[in-house]
Short mmCIF file of C-alpha atoms in Angstrom, two decimals:
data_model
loop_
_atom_site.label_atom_id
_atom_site.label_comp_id
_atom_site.label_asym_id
_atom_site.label_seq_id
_atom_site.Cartn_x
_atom_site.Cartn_y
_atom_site.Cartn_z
CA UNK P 186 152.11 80.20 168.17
CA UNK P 187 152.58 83.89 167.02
CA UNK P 188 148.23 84.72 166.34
CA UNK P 189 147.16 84.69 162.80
CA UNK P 190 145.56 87.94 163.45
CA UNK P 191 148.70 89.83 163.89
CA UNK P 192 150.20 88.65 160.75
CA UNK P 193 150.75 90.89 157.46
CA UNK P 194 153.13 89.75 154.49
CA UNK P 195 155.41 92.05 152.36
CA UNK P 196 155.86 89.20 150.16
CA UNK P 197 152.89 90.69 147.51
CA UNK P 198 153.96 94.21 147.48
CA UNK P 199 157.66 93.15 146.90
CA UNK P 200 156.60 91.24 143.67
CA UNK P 201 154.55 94.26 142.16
CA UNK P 202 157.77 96.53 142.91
CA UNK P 203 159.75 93.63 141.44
CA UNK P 204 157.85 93.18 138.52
CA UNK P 205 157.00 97.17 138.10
CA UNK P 206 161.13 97.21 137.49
CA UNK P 207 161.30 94.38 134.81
CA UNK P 208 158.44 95.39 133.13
CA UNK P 209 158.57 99.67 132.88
CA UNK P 210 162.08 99.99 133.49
CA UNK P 211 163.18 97.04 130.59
CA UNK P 212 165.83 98.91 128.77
CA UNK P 213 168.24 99.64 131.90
CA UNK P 214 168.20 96.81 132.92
CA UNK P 215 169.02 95.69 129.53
CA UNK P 216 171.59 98.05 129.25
CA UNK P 217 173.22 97.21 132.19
CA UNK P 218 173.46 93.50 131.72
CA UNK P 219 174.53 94.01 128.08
CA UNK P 220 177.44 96.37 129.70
CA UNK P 221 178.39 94.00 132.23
CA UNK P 222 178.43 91.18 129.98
CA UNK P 223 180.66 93.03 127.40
CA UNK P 224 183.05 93.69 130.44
CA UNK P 225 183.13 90.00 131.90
CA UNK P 226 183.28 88.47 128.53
CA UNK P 227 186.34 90.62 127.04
CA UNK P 228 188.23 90.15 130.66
CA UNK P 229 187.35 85.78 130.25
CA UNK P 230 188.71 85.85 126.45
CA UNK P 231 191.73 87.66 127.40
CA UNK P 232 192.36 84.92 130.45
CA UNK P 233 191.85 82.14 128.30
CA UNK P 234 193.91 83.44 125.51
CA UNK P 235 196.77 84.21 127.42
CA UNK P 236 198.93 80.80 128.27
CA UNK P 237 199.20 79.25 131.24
CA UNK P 238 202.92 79.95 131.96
CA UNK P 239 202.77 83.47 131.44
CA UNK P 240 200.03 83.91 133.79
CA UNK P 241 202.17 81.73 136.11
CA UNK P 242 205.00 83.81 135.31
CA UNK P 243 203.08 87.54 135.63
CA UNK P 244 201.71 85.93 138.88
CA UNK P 245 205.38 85.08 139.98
CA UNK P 246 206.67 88.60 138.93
CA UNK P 247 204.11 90.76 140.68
CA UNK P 248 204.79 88.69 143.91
CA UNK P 249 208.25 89.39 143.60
CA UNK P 250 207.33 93.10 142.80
CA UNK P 251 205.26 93.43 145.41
CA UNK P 252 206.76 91.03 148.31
CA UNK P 253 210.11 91.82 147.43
CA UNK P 254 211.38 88.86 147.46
CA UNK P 255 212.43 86.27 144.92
CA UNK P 256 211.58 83.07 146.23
CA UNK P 257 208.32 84.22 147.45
CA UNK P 258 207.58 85.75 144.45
CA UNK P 259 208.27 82.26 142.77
CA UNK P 260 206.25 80.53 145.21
CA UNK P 261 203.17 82.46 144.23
CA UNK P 262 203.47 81.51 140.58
CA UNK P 263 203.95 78.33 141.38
CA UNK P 264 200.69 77.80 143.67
CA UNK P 265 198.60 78.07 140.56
CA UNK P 266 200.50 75.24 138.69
CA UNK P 267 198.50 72.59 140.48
CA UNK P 268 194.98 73.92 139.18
CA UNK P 269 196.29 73.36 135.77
CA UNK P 270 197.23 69.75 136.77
CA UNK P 271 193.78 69.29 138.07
CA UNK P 272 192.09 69.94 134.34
CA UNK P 273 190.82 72.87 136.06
CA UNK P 274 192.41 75.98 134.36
CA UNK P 275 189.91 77.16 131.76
CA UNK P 276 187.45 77.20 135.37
CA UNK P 277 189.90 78.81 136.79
CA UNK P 278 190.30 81.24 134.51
CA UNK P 279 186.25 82.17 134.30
CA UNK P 280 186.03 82.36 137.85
CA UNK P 281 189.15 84.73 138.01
CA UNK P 282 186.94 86.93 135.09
CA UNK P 283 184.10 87.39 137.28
CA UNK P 284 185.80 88.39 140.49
CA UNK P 285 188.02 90.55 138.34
CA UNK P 286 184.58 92.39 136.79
CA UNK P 287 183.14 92.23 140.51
CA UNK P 288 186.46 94.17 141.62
CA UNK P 289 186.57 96.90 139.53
CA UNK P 290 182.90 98.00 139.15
CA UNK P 291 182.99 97.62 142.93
CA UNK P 292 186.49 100.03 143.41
CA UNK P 293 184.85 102.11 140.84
CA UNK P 294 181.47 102.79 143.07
CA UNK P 295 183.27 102.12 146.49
CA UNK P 296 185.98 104.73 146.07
CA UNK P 297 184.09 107.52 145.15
CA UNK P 298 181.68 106.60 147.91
CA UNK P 299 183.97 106.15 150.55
CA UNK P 300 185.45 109.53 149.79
CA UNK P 301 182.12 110.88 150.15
CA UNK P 302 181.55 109.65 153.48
CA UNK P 303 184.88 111.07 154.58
CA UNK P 304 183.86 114.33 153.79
CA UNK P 305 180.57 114.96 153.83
CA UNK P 306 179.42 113.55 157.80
CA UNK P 307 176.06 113.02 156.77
CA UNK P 308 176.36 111.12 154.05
CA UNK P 309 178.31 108.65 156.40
CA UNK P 310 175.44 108.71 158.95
CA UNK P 311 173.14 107.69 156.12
CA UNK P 312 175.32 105.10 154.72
CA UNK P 313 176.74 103.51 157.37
CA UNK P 314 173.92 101.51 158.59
CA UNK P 315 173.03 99.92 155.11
CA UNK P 316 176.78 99.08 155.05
CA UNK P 317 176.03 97.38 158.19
CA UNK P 318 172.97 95.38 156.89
CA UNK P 319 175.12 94.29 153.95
CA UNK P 320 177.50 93.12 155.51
CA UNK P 321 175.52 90.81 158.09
CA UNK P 322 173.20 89.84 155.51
CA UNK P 323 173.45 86.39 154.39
CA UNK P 324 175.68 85.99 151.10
CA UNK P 325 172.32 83.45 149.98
CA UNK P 326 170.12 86.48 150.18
CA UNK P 327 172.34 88.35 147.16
CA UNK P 328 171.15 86.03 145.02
CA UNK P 329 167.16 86.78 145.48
CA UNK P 330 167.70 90.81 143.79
CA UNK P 331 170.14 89.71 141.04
CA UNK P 332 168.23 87.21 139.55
CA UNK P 333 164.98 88.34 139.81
CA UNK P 334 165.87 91.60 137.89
CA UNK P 335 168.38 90.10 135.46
CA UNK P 336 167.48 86.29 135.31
CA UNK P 337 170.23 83.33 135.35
CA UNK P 338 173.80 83.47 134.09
CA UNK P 339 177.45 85.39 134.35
CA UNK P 340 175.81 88.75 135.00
CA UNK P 341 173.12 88.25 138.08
CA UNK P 342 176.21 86.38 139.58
CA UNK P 343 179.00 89.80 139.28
CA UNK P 344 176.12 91.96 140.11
CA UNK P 345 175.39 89.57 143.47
CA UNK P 346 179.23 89.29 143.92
CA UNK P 347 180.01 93.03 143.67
CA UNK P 348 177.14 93.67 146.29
CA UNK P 349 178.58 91.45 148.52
CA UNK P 350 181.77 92.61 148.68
CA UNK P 351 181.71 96.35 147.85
CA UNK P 352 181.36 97.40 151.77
CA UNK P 353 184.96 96.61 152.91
CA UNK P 354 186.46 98.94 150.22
CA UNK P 355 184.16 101.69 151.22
CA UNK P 356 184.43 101.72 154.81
CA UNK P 357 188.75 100.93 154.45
CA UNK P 358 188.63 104.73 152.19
CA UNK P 359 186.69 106.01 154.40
CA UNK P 360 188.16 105.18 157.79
CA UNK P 361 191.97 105.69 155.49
CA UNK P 362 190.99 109.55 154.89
CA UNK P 363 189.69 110.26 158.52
CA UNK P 364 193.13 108.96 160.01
CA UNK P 365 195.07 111.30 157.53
CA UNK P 366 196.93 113.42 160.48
CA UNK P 367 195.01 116.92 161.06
CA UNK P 368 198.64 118.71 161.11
CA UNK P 369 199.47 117.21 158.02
CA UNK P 370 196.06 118.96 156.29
CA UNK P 371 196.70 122.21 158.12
CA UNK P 372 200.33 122.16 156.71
CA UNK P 373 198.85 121.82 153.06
CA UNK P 374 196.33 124.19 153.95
CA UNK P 375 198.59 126.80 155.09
CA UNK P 376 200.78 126.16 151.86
CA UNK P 377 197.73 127.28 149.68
CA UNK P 378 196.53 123.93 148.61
CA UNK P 379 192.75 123.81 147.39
CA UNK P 380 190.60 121.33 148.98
CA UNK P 381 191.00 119.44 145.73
CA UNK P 382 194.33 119.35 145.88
CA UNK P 383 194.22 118.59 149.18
CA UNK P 384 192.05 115.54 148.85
CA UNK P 385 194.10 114.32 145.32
CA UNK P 386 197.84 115.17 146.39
CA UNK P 387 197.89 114.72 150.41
CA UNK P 388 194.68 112.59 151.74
CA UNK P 389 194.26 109.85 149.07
CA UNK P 390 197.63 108.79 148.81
CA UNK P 391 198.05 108.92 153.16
CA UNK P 392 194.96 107.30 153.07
CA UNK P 393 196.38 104.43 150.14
CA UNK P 394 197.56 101.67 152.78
CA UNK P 395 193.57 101.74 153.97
CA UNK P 396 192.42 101.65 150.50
CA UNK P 397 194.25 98.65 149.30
CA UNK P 398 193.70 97.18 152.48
CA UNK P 399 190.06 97.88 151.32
CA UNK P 400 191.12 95.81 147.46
CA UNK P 401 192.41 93.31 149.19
CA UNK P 402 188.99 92.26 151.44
CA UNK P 403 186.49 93.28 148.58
CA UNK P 404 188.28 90.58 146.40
CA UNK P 405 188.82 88.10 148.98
CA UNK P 406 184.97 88.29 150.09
CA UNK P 407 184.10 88.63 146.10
CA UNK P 408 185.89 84.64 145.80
CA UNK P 409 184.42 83.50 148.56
CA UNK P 410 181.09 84.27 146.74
CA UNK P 411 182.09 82.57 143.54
CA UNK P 412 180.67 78.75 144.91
CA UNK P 413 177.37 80.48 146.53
CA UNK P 414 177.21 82.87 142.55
CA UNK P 415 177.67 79.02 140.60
CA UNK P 416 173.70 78.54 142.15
CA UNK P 417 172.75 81.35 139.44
CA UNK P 418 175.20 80.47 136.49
CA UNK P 419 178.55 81.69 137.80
CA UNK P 420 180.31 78.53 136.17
CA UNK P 421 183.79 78.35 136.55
CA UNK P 422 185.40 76.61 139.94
CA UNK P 423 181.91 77.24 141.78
CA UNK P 424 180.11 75.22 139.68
CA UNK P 425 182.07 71.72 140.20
CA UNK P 426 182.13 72.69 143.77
CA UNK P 427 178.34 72.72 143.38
CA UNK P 428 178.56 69.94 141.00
CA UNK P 429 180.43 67.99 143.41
CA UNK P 430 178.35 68.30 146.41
CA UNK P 431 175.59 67.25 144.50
CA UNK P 432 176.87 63.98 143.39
CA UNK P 433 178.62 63.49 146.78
CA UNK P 434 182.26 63.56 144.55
CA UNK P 435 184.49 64.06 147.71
CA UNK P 436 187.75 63.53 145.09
CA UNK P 437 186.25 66.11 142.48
CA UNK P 438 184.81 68.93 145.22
CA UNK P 439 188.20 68.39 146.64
CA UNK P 440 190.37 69.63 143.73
CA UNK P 441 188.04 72.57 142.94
CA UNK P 442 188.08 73.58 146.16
CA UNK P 443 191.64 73.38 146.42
CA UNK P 444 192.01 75.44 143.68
CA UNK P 445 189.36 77.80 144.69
CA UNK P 446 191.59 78.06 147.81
CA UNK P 447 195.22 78.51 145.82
CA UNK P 448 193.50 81.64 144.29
CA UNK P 449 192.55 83.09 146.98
CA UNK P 450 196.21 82.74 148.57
CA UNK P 451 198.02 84.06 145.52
CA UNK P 452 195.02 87.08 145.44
CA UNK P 453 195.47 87.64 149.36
CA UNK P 454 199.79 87.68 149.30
CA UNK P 455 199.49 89.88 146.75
CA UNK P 456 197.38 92.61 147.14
CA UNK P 457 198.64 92.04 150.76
CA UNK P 458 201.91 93.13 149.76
CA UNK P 459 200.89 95.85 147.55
CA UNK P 460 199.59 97.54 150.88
CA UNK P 461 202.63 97.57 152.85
CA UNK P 462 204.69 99.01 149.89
CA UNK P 463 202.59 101.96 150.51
CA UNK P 464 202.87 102.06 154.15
CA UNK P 465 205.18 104.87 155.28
CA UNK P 466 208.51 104.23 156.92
CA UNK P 467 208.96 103.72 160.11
CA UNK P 468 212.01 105.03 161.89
#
């Protein structure tokens, strides 16, 4: 047994910080949640307002935009049909809001950061190992920041979700600028381009294939927190996940499951194949 004498807790310290925050700093906070919360809920009316077979059909037309071909295109629209047939579609459509809110604030503060990284090295030899202790953190552990500082509901859940899966996209546009070729920088270089210029016209869109590949894991691991976000006040397909478990419904847990996992396909084929369009030829 580890001696009593050796022993000193955090645990007191943390909850003066904690409540220090809530109670001096009141108004961000406030702020914050009432700007997330506009975000979320315009995205979820939106969803719900549009109907269900032009999302199907948007969803079918962007895979065939960005696959390039028809059938698979028409596949993808298609995959989302059977969440309507399960009841499940306004769900469907809440969960989609919050990993859509999650997404962009997290492209919005990833990008810029990995960009940072790539060019200044010691910002990345700051950064890099809390990216590390993000992303081997437990997702459970998200929870414990978000909703002590902003309580229950939609907007503990994005901020937990986007802090879980803002890493991948800043790492992918960061390791997407370093592989930019050196002769291709020098050529620009020598042509008089600024380092603006440089970084807007030649390295970003090189560097675009890493980036998306970047979209495409920050909203895969931003689903996967959607059931583990429900614990908080997520709703949508988390919550009769949750709901299920709880009440040991195999049938129920198994069609929002399903569903949570027919998302994620149509999200992952997609952004998938938005990557590769910007891939460069090969010869």
């Amino acid at each position: 047994m580890f001696p009593k004498t050796l022993e000193y807790h955090v645990a007191p310290a943390v909850n003066s910080f904690i409540d220090w925050l809530v109670v001096d700093h009141a108004v961000f906070f406030d702020a914050v949640s009432a700007g997330i919360l506009s975000l979320l809920l315009k995205v979820n009316r939106f969803l719900i307002w549009l109907p269900w077979w032009s999302v199907l059909l948007a969803v079918a037309l962007l895979g065939v935009y960005a696959t390039r071909r028809s059938l698979a295109g028409l596949f993808l629209g298609l995959l989302l049909f059977p969440i309507g047939m399960f009841g499940l579609w306004p769900m469907a459509m809440e969960t989609l809001s919050v990993v859509i809110t999650a997404v962009f604030l997290a492209l919005i503060l990833g990008v810029p950061v990995g960009v940072l990284m790539a060019e200044r090295r010691g910002a990345s030899l700051v950064l890099r190992p809390l990216l590390d202790a993000m992303q081997t953190m437990p997702s459970f552990v998200y929870l414990i920041p978000a909703m002590m500082l902003f309580g229950l509901g939609k907007v503990p859940a994005v901020l937990a979700t986007l802090i879980y899966a803002l890493p991948p996209v800043i790492r992918l546009t960061e390791l997407g600028l370093r592989q930019v070729p050196q002769a291709v920088e020098e050529a620009a270089l020598a042509y008089g381009a600024t380092r603006w210029q440089l970084l807007r016209e030649v390295r970003i869109p090189l560097a675009m294939p890493s980036i998306l590949a970047g979209v495409n894991q920050t909203t895969m691991m931003a689903l996967a927190m959607v059931v583990v976000a429900s614990m908080i006040g997520a709703r949508g397909l988390g919550q009769e996940v949750l709901l299920a478990i709880n009440r040991i419904d195999v049938g129920r847990g198994f069609e929002a499951g399903s569903s949570v996992v027919l998302l994620a396909i149509v999200i992952d084929r997609i952004t998938q194949s938005l990557a590769r369009r910007w891939e460069p030829p090969t010869r």
